[in-house]
mmCIF file of C-alpha atoms and ligand atoms in Angstrom:
data_model
loop_
_atom_site.group_PDB
_atom_site.id
_atom_site.type_symbol
_atom_site.label_atom_id
_atom_site.label_comp_id
_atom_site.label_asym_id
_atom_site.label_seq_id
_atom_site.Cartn_x
_atom_site.Cartn_y
_atom_site.Cartn_z
ATOM 1 C CA UNK J 1 7.240 33.227 64.471
ATOM 2 C CA UNK J 2 10.096 34.589 66.450
ATOM 3 C CA UNK J 3 13.014 36.396 64.787
ATOM 4 C CA UNK J 4 15.299 33.428 65.479
ATOM 5 C CA UNK J 5 12.858 31.094 63.954
ATOM 6 C CA UNK J 6 12.444 33.256 60.944
ATOM 7 C CA UNK J 7 16.190 33.482 60.447
ATOM 8 C CA UNK J 8 16.380 29.545 60.750
ATOM 9 C CA UNK J 9 13.629 29.045 58.184
ATOM 10 C CA UNK J 10 15.823 30.065 55.280
ATOM 11 C CA UNK J 11 16.492 27.360 52.898
ATOM 12 C CA UNK J 12 19.289 28.228 50.314
ATOM 13 C CA UNK J 13 18.506 27.280 46.660
ATOM 14 C CA UNK J 14 20.863 24.499 45.308
ATOM 15 C CA UNK J 15 24.198 25.656 44.219
ATOM 16 C CA UNK J 16 25.546 24.240 41.028
ATOM 17 C CA UNK J 17 28.551 22.066 41.210
ATOM 18 C CA UNK J 18 31.868 23.391 39.934
ATOM 19 C CA UNK J 19 30.824 27.032 39.848
ATOM 20 C CA UNK J 20 33.399 29.816 39.638
ATOM 21 C CA UNK J 21 33.248 31.713 42.945
ATOM 22 C CA UNK J 22 32.073 34.083 44.240
ATOM 23 C CA UNK J 23 29.100 34.014 41.805
ATOM 24 C CA UNK J 24 25.495 35.240 42.219
ATOM 25 C CA UNK J 25 23.120 32.409 41.495
ATOM 26 C CA UNK J 26 19.468 32.809 40.702
ATOM 27 C CA UNK J 27 17.274 29.646 41.163
ATOM 28 C CA UNK J 28 14.787 29.910 38.247
ATOM 29 C CA UNK J 29 12.045 27.872 39.808
ATOM 30 C CA UNK J 30 11.864 30.122 42.855
ATOM 31 C CA UNK J 31 12.379 33.317 40.793
ATOM 32 C CA UNK J 32 9.502 32.253 38.362
ATOM 33 C CA UNK J 33 7.307 31.492 41.360
ATOM 34 C CA UNK J 34 8.038 34.845 42.962
ATOM 35 C CA UNK J 35 7.114 36.720 39.764
ATOM 36 C CA UNK J 36 3.873 34.680 39.314
ATOM 37 C CA UNK J 37 2.857 34.934 43.022
ATOM 38 C CA UNK J 38 3.038 38.701 43.103
ATOM 39 C CA UNK J 39 1.326 39.155 39.684
ATOM 40 C CA UNK J 40 -1.636 36.896 40.642
ATOM 41 C CA UNK J 41 -1.951 38.452 44.039
ATOM 42 C CA UNK J 42 -2.375 41.890 42.648
ATOM 43 C CA UNK J 43 -4.247 40.962 39.524
ATOM 44 C CA UNK J 44 -6.896 39.291 41.873
ATOM 45 C CA UNK J 45 -7.154 42.591 43.560
ATOM 46 C CA UNK J 46 -7.233 44.646 40.288
ATOM 47 C CA UNK J 47 -4.144 46.394 41.441
ATOM 48 C CA UNK J 48 -1.522 47.006 38.760
ATOM 49 C CA UNK J 49 2.032 45.763 39.238
ATOM 50 C CA UNK J 50 4.932 48.014 38.181
ATOM 51 C CA UNK J 51 8.015 46.326 39.857
ATOM 52 C CA UNK J 52 11.071 48.358 40.820
ATOM 53 C CA UNK J 53 13.930 47.266 38.437
ATOM 54 C CA UNK J 54 16.593 48.364 40.947
ATOM 55 C CA UNK J 55 16.745 44.874 42.389
ATOM 56 C CA UNK J 56 17.898 43.179 39.221
ATOM 57 C CA UNK J 57 19.093 46.028 37.003
ATOM 58 C CA UNK J 58 18.562 43.697 34.153
ATOM 59 C CA UNK J 59 16.604 44.238 30.982
ATOM 60 C CA UNK J 60 16.079 40.479 30.680
ATOM 61 C CA UNK J 61 14.411 40.260 34.085
ATOM 62 C CA UNK J 62 12.370 43.394 33.344
ATOM 63 C CA UNK J 63 11.037 41.879 30.209
ATOM 64 C CA UNK J 64 10.296 38.614 31.991
ATOM 65 C CA UNK J 65 8.130 40.457 34.490
ATOM 66 C CA UNK J 66 6.378 42.312 31.705
ATOM 67 C CA UNK J 67 5.572 39.114 30.085
ATOM 68 C CA UNK J 68 4.279 37.682 33.395
ATOM 69 C CA UNK J 69 1.745 40.327 34.539
ATOM 70 C CA UNK J 70 3.577 43.632 34.993
ATOM 71 C CA UNK J 71 2.194 46.703 33.387
ATOM 72 C CA UNK J 72 5.391 48.784 33.310
ATOM 73 C CA UNK J 73 8.584 49.141 34.948
ATOM 74 C CA UNK J 74 9.774 51.350 37.829
ATOM 75 C CA UNK J 75 13.303 52.720 37.736
ATOM 76 C CA UNK J 76 15.475 54.818 40.054
ATOM 77 C CA UNK J 77 17.309 57.067 37.511
ATOM 78 C CA UNK J 78 16.918 58.472 34.048
ATOM 79 C CA UNK J 79 20.025 56.536 33.048
ATOM 80 C CA UNK J 80 18.199 53.269 34.127
ATOM 81 C CA UNK J 81 15.143 54.405 32.325
ATOM 82 C CA UNK J 82 17.274 54.897 29.172
ATOM 83 C CA UNK J 83 18.860 51.481 29.488
ATOM 84 C CA UNK J 84 15.311 49.907 29.676
ATOM 85 C CA UNK J 85 13.974 52.110 26.791
ATOM 86 C CA UNK J 86 16.979 51.008 24.624
ATOM 87 C CA UNK J 87 15.788 47.373 25.285
ATOM 88 C CA UNK J 88 12.332 48.146 24.114
ATOM 89 C CA UNK J 89 10.433 48.756 27.371
ATOM 90 C CA UNK J 90 8.238 51.574 26.715
ATOM 91 C CA UNK J 91 6.281 52.308 29.991
ATOM 92 C CA UNK J 92 8.670 53.728 32.656
ATOM 93 C CA UNK J 93 8.229 55.365 35.883
ATOM 94 C CA UNK J 94 11.130 57.186 37.434
ATOM 95 C CA UNK J 95 10.202 56.892 41.252
ATOM 96 C CA UNK J 96 12.863 59.213 42.687
ATOM 97 C CA UNK J 97 13.450 62.941 42.600
ATOM 98 C CA UNK J 98 14.828 64.113 39.369
ATOM 99 C CA UNK J 99 16.772 67.399 38.902
ATOM 100 C CA UNK J 100 17.677 67.687 35.246
ATOM 101 C CA UNK J 101 21.078 69.157 34.625
ATOM 102 C CA UNK J 102 22.524 69.354 31.101
ATOM 103 C CA UNK J 103 22.922 65.706 30.386
ATOM 104 C CA UNK J 104 19.793 64.718 32.384
ATOM 105 C CA UNK J 105 17.766 67.341 30.405
ATOM 106 C CA UNK J 106 18.900 65.657 27.210
ATOM 107 C CA UNK J 107 17.943 62.240 28.498
ATOM 108 C CA UNK J 108 14.641 63.357 29.965
ATOM 109 C CA UNK J 109 13.622 64.910 26.563
ATOM 110 C CA UNK J 110 14.822 61.883 24.634
ATOM 111 C CA UNK J 111 12.816 59.454 26.941
ATOM 112 C CA UNK J 112 9.781 61.668 26.816
ATOM 113 C CA UNK J 113 9.788 61.604 23.132
ATOM 114 C CA UNK J 114 10.204 57.760 22.727
ATOM 115 C CA UNK J 115 8.455 56.091 25.646
ATOM 116 C CA UNK J 116 5.395 56.656 28.028
ATOM 117 C CA UNK J 117 7.507 58.327 30.667
ATOM 118 C CA UNK J 118 6.332 59.210 34.193
ATOM 119 C CA UNK J 119 8.530 61.143 36.756
ATOM 120 C CA UNK J 120 8.255 61.676 40.435
ATOM 121 C CA UNK J 121 8.215 65.141 41.853
ATOM 122 C CA UNK J 122 8.153 66.500 45.280
ATOM 123 C CA UNK J 123 8.560 70.321 44.901
ATOM 124 C CA UNK J 124 7.298 72.986 42.693
ATOM 125 C CA UNK J 125 10.924 73.923 41.785
ATOM 126 C CA UNK J 126 11.579 70.462 40.395
ATOM 127 C CA UNK J 127 8.333 70.499 38.546
ATOM 128 C CA UNK J 128 9.150 73.884 36.961
ATOM 129 C CA UNK J 129 12.699 72.634 36.075
ATOM 130 C CA UNK J 130 11.481 69.468 34.576
ATOM 131 C CA UNK J 131 8.843 71.337 32.465
ATOM 132 C CA UNK J 132 11.472 73.745 31.206
ATOM 133 C CA UNK J 133 13.628 70.700 30.245
ATOM 134 C CA UNK J 134 10.983 69.204 28.036
ATOM 135 C CA UNK J 135 9.619 72.488 26.773
ATOM 136 C CA UNK J 136 8.474 72.253 23.082
ATOM 137 C CA UNK J 137 7.821 68.434 23.345
ATOM 138 C CA UNK J 138 4.734 67.109 21.632
ATOM 139 C CA UNK J 139 2.982 66.035 24.714
ATOM 140 C CA UNK J 140 2.609 66.784 28.368
ATOM 141 C CA UNK J 141 4.897 64.736 30.628
ATOM 142 C CA UNK J 142 3.224 62.593 33.143
ATOM 143 C CA UNK J 143 4.204 63.242 36.811
ATOM 144 C CA UNK J 144 3.225 61.646 40.159
ATOM 145 C CA UNK J 145 3.659 63.730 43.395
ATOM 146 C CA UNK J 146 5.621 61.872 45.953
ATOM 147 C CA UNK J 147 4.088 61.438 49.449
ATOM 148 C CA UNK J 148 6.301 60.700 52.454
ATOM 149 C CA UNK J 149 4.264 58.164 54.197
ATOM 150 C CA UNK J 150 6.639 57.734 57.042
ATOM 151 C CA UNK J 151 9.951 56.907 55.803
ATOM 152 C CA UNK J 152 11.391 60.464 55.969
ATOM 153 C CA UNK J 153 13.349 60.225 52.893
ATOM 154 C CA UNK J 154 11.693 62.326 50.150
ATOM 155 C CA UNK J 155 8.260 63.193 49.494
ATOM 156 C CA UNK J 156 5.682 65.674 50.939
ATOM 157 C CA UNK J 157 2.633 65.746 53.093
ATOM 158 C CA UNK J 158 -0.709 65.420 51.399
ATOM 159 C CA UNK J 159 -1.466 69.074 52.097
ATOM 160 C CA UNK J 160 1.734 70.046 50.493
ATOM 161 C CA UNK J 161 1.156 67.798 47.529
ATOM 162 C CA UNK J 162 -1.687 69.815 46.572
ATOM 163 C CA UNK J 163 0.428 72.826 46.152
ATOM 164 C CA UNK J 164 3.205 70.862 44.322
ATOM 165 C CA UNK J 165 0.483 69.442 41.955
ATOM 166 C CA UNK J 166 -0.917 72.894 41.203
ATOM 167 C CA UNK J 167 2.450 74.350 40.487
ATOM 168 C CA UNK J 168 3.206 71.285 38.292
ATOM 169 C CA UNK J 169 -0.022 71.646 36.439
ATOM 170 C CA UNK J 170 0.511 75.494 35.779
ATOM 171 C CA UNK J 171 4.032 74.536 34.453
ATOM 172 C CA UNK J 172 2.471 72.376 31.849
ATOM 173 C CA UNK J 173 3.052 68.932 33.338
ATOM 174 C CA UNK J 174 0.294 66.328 33.429
ATOM 175 C CA UNK J 175 -0.247 65.499 37.175
ATOM 176 C CA UNK J 176 -1.439 61.877 36.939
ATOM 177 C CA UNK J 177 -1.599 61.026 40.689
ATOM 178 C CA UNK J 178 0.484 60.296 43.721
ATOM 179 C CA UNK J 179 2.978 57.638 44.863
ATOM 180 C CA UNK J 180 4.888 56.656 48.054
ATOM 181 C CA UNK J 181 7.355 54.177 49.206
ATOM 182 C CA UNK J 182 6.557 52.663 52.546
ATOM 183 C CA UNK J 183 10.225 52.190 53.402
ATOM 184 C CA UNK J 184 9.558 52.528 57.189
ATOM 185 C CA UNK J 185 8.534 48.932 56.846
ATOM 186 C CA UNK J 186 12.412 48.282 56.863
ATOM 187 C CA UNK J 187 12.763 49.563 60.475
ATOM 188 C CA UNK J 188 12.577 45.946 61.836
ATOM 189 C CA UNK J 189 10.365 42.978 61.977
ATOM 190 C CA UNK J 190 6.754 43.608 62.580
ATOM 191 C CA UNK J 191 6.683 46.989 61.131
ATOM 192 C CA UNK J 192 5.120 46.330 57.618
ATOM 193 C CA UNK J 193 1.437 46.340 58.613
ATOM 194 C CA UNK J 194 1.584 49.928 60.158
ATOM 195 C CA UNK J 195 3.641 51.003 57.233
ATOM 196 C CA UNK J 196 1.100 49.662 54.840
ATOM 197 C CA UNK J 197 -1.670 51.568 56.605
ATOM 198 C CA UNK J 198 0.386 54.795 56.402
ATOM 199 C CA UNK J 199 0.750 54.147 52.685
ATOM 200 C CA UNK J 200 -2.979 53.635 52.019
ATOM 201 C CA UNK J 201 -4.241 56.539 54.301
ATOM 202 C CA UNK J 202 -1.760 59.169 53.213
ATOM 203 C CA UNK J 203 -2.077 58.409 49.430
ATOM 204 C CA UNK J 204 -5.838 58.425 49.900
ATOM 205 C CA UNK J 205 -5.811 61.780 51.544
ATOM 206 C CA UNK J 206 -3.431 63.296 48.899
ATOM 207 C CA UNK J 207 -5.475 61.893 46.135
ATOM 208 C CA UNK J 208 -8.553 63.502 47.599
ATOM 209 C CA UNK J 209 -6.809 66.856 47.844
ATOM 210 C CA UNK J 210 -5.578 66.721 44.224
ATOM 211 C CA UNK J 211 -9.213 66.000 43.279
ATOM 212 C CA UNK J 212 -10.394 68.913 45.191
ATOM 213 C CA UNK J 213 -8.308 71.268 42.996
ATOM 214 C CA UNK J 214 -9.724 69.503 39.729
ATOM 215 C CA UNK J 215 -6.851 67.155 39.049
ATOM 216 C CA UNK J 216 -7.933 63.792 37.645
ATOM 217 C CA UNK J 217 -5.995 61.236 39.694
ATOM 218 C CA UNK J 218 -5.312 58.170 37.488
ATOM 219 C CA UNK J 219 -2.506 56.508 39.477
ATOM 220 C CA UNK J 220 -2.278 55.905 43.296
ATOM 221 C CA UNK J 221 0.968 54.015 43.567
ATOM 222 C CA UNK J 222 2.276 52.274 46.751
ATOM 223 C CA UNK J 223 5.481 50.062 46.909
ATOM 224 C CA UNK J 224 7.792 48.157 48.880
ATOM 225 C CA UNK J 225 8.134 44.373 49.139
ATOM 226 C CA UNK J 226 7.207 44.071 52.863
ATOM 227 C CA UNK J 227 4.046 46.192 52.421
ATOM 228 C CA UNK J 228 2.906 45.066 48.839
ATOM 229 C CA UNK J 229 0.560 42.553 50.077
ATOM 230 C CA UNK J 230 -0.799 44.821 52.844
ATOM 231 C CA UNK J 231 -1.378 48.036 50.959
ATOM 232 C CA UNK J 232 -2.946 46.657 47.843
ATOM 233 C CA UNK J 233 -6.509 48.080 48.386
ATOM 234 C CA UNK J 234 -8.322 51.073 47.261
ATOM 235 C CA UNK J 235 -7.566 53.760 46.678
ATOM 236 C CA UNK J 236 -4.163 52.149 45.922
ATOM 237 C CA UNK J 237 -4.353 51.003 42.305
ATOM 238 C CA UNK J 238 -0.664 50.220 41.625
ATOM 239 C CA UNK J 239 2.254 48.509 43.581
ATOM 240 C CA UNK J 240 5.999 48.810 42.891
ATOM 241 C CA UNK J 241 7.700 46.032 44.783
ATOM 242 C CA UNK J 242 11.327 45.352 43.666
ATOM 243 C CA UNK J 243 13.077 42.986 46.018
ATOM 244 C CA UNK J 244 10.190 40.330 45.742
ATOM 245 C CA UNK J 245 11.774 38.830 42.518
ATOM 246 C CA UNK J 246 14.673 37.321 44.285
ATOM 247 C CA UNK J 247 13.915 37.986 48.156
ATOM 248 C CA UNK J 248 16.770 38.147 50.592
ATOM 249 C CA UNK J 249 17.608 37.413 54.252
ATOM 250 C CA UNK J 250 16.002 40.720 55.657
ATOM 251 C CA UNK J 251 12.774 40.141 53.663
ATOM 252 C CA UNK J 252 12.254 36.806 55.560
ATOM 253 C CA UNK J 253 12.435 38.780 58.759
ATOM 254 C CA UNK J 254 10.283 41.593 57.491
ATOM 255 C CA UNK J 255 7.469 39.404 56.185
ATOM 256 C CA UNK J 256 8.498 40.128 52.474
ATOM 257 C CA UNK J 257 9.013 36.459 51.616
ATOM 258 C CA UNK J 258 9.129 32.982 53.064
ATOM 259 C CA UNK J 259 12.546 31.199 53.947
ATOM 260 C CA UNK J 260 12.177 28.790 51.121
ATOM 261 C CA UNK J 261 11.169 31.595 48.549
ATOM 262 C CA UNK J 262 14.659 33.255 48.507
ATOM 263 C CA UNK J 263 15.802 32.701 44.943
ATOM 264 C CA UNK J 264 19.355 34.250 44.934
ATOM 265 C CA UNK J 265 22.382 33.036 46.787
ATOM 266 C CA UNK J 266 26.091 33.987 46.565
ATOM 267 C CA UNK J 267 28.175 30.907 45.898
ATOM 268 C CA UNK J 268 31.267 31.149 47.864
ATOM 269 C CA UNK J 269 34.217 28.930 48.529
ATOM 270 C CA UNK J 270 35.993 28.333 51.804
ATOM 271 C CA UNK J 271 39.613 29.706 51.199
ATOM 272 C CA UNK J 272 41.178 29.661 54.640
ATOM 273 C CA UNK J 273 40.704 27.880 57.989
ATOM 274 C CA UNK J 274 43.902 28.937 59.399
ATOM 275 C CA UNK J 275 42.602 30.932 62.233
ATOM 276 C CA UNK J 276 40.915 28.924 64.870
ATOM 277 C CA UNK J 277 37.081 29.527 65.468
ATOM 278 C CA UNK J 278 36.474 30.730 61.927
ATOM 279 C CA UNK J 279 36.542 29.997 58.176
ATOM 280 C CA UNK J 280 37.107 32.476 55.487
ATOM 281 C CA UNK J 281 34.842 32.747 52.443
ATOM 282 C CA UNK J 282 35.840 34.499 49.186
ATOM 283 C CA UNK J 283 32.598 36.408 49.154
ATOM 284 C CA UNK J 284 33.868 39.570 50.780
ATOM 285 C CA UNK J 285 32.322 42.906 50.761
ATOM 286 C CA UNK J 286 32.839 43.189 46.977
ATOM 287 C CA UNK J 287 30.463 40.337 46.670
ATOM 288 C CA UNK J 288 28.109 40.475 49.630
ATOM 289 C CA UNK J 289 28.191 44.389 50.149
ATOM 290 C CA UNK J 290 28.404 45.753 53.518
ATOM 291 C CA UNK J 291 24.708 46.351 53.903
ATOM 292 C CA UNK J 292 23.395 45.530 57.366
ATOM 293 C CA UNK J 293 20.319 46.813 58.829
ATOM 294 C CA UNK J 294 20.648 48.121 62.368
ATOM 295 C CA UNK J 295 18.535 45.268 63.691
ATOM 296 C CA UNK J 296 20.587 42.502 62.091
ATOM 297 C CA UNK J 297 23.948 42.114 63.577
ATOM 298 C CA UNK J 298 25.741 40.159 60.748
ATOM 299 C CA UNK J 299 26.445 40.202 57.079
ATOM 300 C CA UNK J 300 24.352 37.266 55.681
ATOM 301 C CA UNK J 301 23.777 33.729 56.515
ATOM 302 C CA UNK J 302 24.824 30.353 55.323
ATOM 303 C CA UNK J 303 21.878 28.124 55.918
ATOM 304 C CA UNK J 304 23.809 24.767 55.700
ATOM 305 C CA UNK J 305 25.863 25.872 58.741
ATOM 306 C CA UNK J 306 23.277 27.673 60.913
ATOM 307 C CA UNK J 307 25.754 28.128 63.764
ATOM 308 C CA UNK J 308 28.039 30.089 61.667
ATOM 309 C CA UNK J 309 27.856 34.096 61.993
ATOM 310 C CA UNK J 310 29.394 36.353 59.339
ATOM 311 C CA UNK J 311 30.999 38.706 61.725
ATOM 312 C CA UNK J 312 33.347 40.686 59.566
ATOM 313 C CA UNK J 313 33.747 41.555 55.918
ATOM 314 C CA UNK J 314 37.007 42.677 54.104
ATOM 315 C CA UNK J 315 36.972 43.420 50.347
ATOM 316 C CA UNK J 316 37.831 39.666 49.470
ATOM 317 C CA UNK J 317 37.270 37.948 52.796
ATOM 318 C CA UNK J 318 33.903 37.061 54.601
ATOM 319 C CA UNK J 319 34.713 35.829 58.287
ATOM 320 C CA UNK J 320 32.437 33.000 59.276
ATOM 321 C CA UNK J 321 32.739 32.433 62.988
ATOM 322 C CA UNK J 322 31.696 29.350 64.757
ATOM 323 C CA UNK J 323 31.185 28.295 68.400
ATOM 324 C CA UNK J 324 33.429 25.556 69.743
ATOM 325 C CA UNK J 325 32.444 22.196 68.320
ATOM 326 C CA UNK J 326 29.769 23.324 65.870
ATOM 327 C CA UNK J 327 29.704 21.849 62.292
ATOM 328 C CA UNK J 328 31.612 24.054 59.850
ATOM 329 C CA UNK J 329 32.513 23.787 56.050
ATOM 330 C CA UNK J 330 35.889 22.314 55.113
ATOM 331 C CA UNK J 331 38.690 24.147 53.105
ATOM 332 C CA UNK J 332 37.571 24.280 49.423
ATOM 333 C CA UNK J 333 33.928 23.595 50.093
ATOM 334 C CA UNK J 334 31.498 25.784 48.291
ATOM 335 C CA UNK J 335 28.605 27.099 50.292
ATOM 336 C CA UNK J 336 25.456 29.280 49.470
ATOM 337 C CA UNK J 337 25.456 32.569 51.371
ATOM 338 C CA UNK J 338 22.129 34.357 51.518
ATOM 339 C CA UNK J 339 22.880 38.036 51.576
ATOM 340 C CA UNK J 340 21.068 40.461 53.830
ATOM 341 C CA UNK J 341 20.011 42.802 50.986
ATOM 342 C CA UNK J 342 19.980 41.502 47.501
ATOM 343 C CA UNK J 343 19.930 44.833 45.562
ATOM 344 C CA UNK J 344 23.515 45.977 46.162
ATOM 345 C CA UNK J 345 24.751 42.450 45.760
ATOM 346 C CA UNK J 346 23.252 42.331 42.223
ATOM 347 C CA UNK J 347 24.520 45.729 41.502
ATOM 348 C CA UNK J 348 28.219 44.788 42.559
ATOM 349 C CA UNK J 349 28.058 41.663 40.383
ATOM 350 C CA UNK J 350 28.987 41.130 36.709
ATOM 351 C CA UNK J 351 25.810 39.324 36.172
ATOM 352 C CA UNK J 352 23.674 36.475 37.476
ATOM 353 C CA UNK J 353 24.205 32.914 36.827
ATOM 354 C CA UNK J 354 20.753 31.323 36.393
ATOM 355 C CA UNK J 355 20.204 27.611 37.361
ATOM 356 C CA UNK J 356 17.454 24.975 37.492
ATOM 357 C CA UNK J 357 17.677 22.060 39.991
ATOM 358 C CA UNK J 358 21.270 23.128 40.637
ATOM 359 C CA UNK J 359 22.220 23.050 36.929
ATOM 360 C CA UNK J 360 23.548 26.245 35.296
ATOM 361 C CA UNK J 361 21.529 27.207 32.236
ATOM 362 C CA UNK J 362 22.101 30.789 31.673
ATOM 363 C CA UNK J 363 23.441 34.348 32.609
ATOM 364 C CA UNK J 364 21.725 37.559 32.896
ATOM 365 C CA UNK J 365 23.807 40.673 32.330
ATOM 366 C CA UNK J 366 23.417 43.482 34.689
ATOM 367 C CA UNK J 367 22.935 46.007 31.888
ATOM 368 C CA UNK J 368 20.553 48.550 33.381
ATOM 369 C CA UNK J 369 22.465 49.639 36.575
ATOM 370 C CA UNK J 370 21.715 53.351 35.752
HETATM 371 C C1 LIG P 401 10.382 54.509 45.295
HETATM 372 C C2 LIG P 401 10.598 53.259 45.502
HETATM 373 N N1 LIG P 401 9.608 52.341 45.150
HETATM 374 C C3 LIG P 401 9.638 51.004 45.160
HETATM 375 C C4 LIG P 401 10.696 50.474 45.910
HETATM 376 C C5 LIG P 401 10.793 48.870 45.915
HETATM 377 O O1 LIG P 401 10.707 48.503 47.288
HETATM 378 P P1 LIG P 401 11.392 47.131 47.741
HETATM 379 O O2 LIG P 401 12.840 47.155 47.651
HETATM 380 O O3 LIG P 401 11.044 46.928 49.180
HETATM 381 O O4 LIG P 401 10.926 46.151 46.898
HETATM 382 C C6 LIG P 401 11.756 51.399 46.212
HETATM 383 C C7 LIG P 401 12.871 50.725 47.014
HETATM 384 O O5 LIG P 401 13.793 51.303 47.363
HETATM 385 C C8 LIG P 401 11.571 52.680 46.188
HETATM 386 O O6 LIG P 401 12.551 53.527 46.641
#
């Protein structure tokens, strides 16, 4: 499908009538289907699912995922891990570099004592600092060495991973395997397949190199929503997609979900039509975030009005521009905006309104922002 056709394939979930706007609304039918589809796909391949909670930052959603096939939870910070642990979630992987200072040291020790904690590392220095932080604990802390499979964010090469793993073992940590995030799948439509191959090959090479020095590799963890379906094969035995729970506009372009699987929309009201050629929605940057991948020129889409383009965002205003003569919403009309990237939208919100068939039936607090 062409990029234009992919964009046009987005079908917004129904927005409840008389909703306070802007609000972030989750369609439960689509959400539940997304959770189920990923869990089933991975279970059929004997690959574990450890979803990244950064998409929802909600203990309620994390628990739902655990009740529906997830083996544990991935988080981005020790604070987020603490929020999940406080909610009773007891198998947590911090998939980001950790450098414990005084407060983080206390948090790390506390989490290590009360849950099955795993932490990502990509340097001997971090390994030694983490080991020092938990010195005296009753068991060895599990760590996974992060491999850079092409994103160029954090992580090391497979050869460097061997040295990091040896240093971590010497420092007293339990090196349990390797992980990567194929984030280069986000560089534009059509990039996911290659990124998935990089994930599988580099993780495989790193795992072999760890085994060569006598390390027992339990976990080989890959993870991004665009690549999750493509890298779920040996030696990968765990996937950590996050965005798949809700989907968003960019996932439709990247192959991470179909246009009618996007489960989350921002309900927004047309608050001004004073300036010709455009309408103003009350879902400004404080609702939609300014997240815009380089390959997408605008700030979200309103599927009911496909000719509209969200060209500019101010804190409280989204400018939806229309070509001459195109159908546009009226003053006071409520529309569903599909955001480019759902994670910052959720993070900015007070919570998520849940709805089934367009009828509000609940609210999920964003209680694990971290
Ligand atoms: C380390 C790590 N794992 C997993 C994920 C989940 O990826 P996605 O947002 O594509 O679902 C991310 C996303 O940022 C990540 O950084």
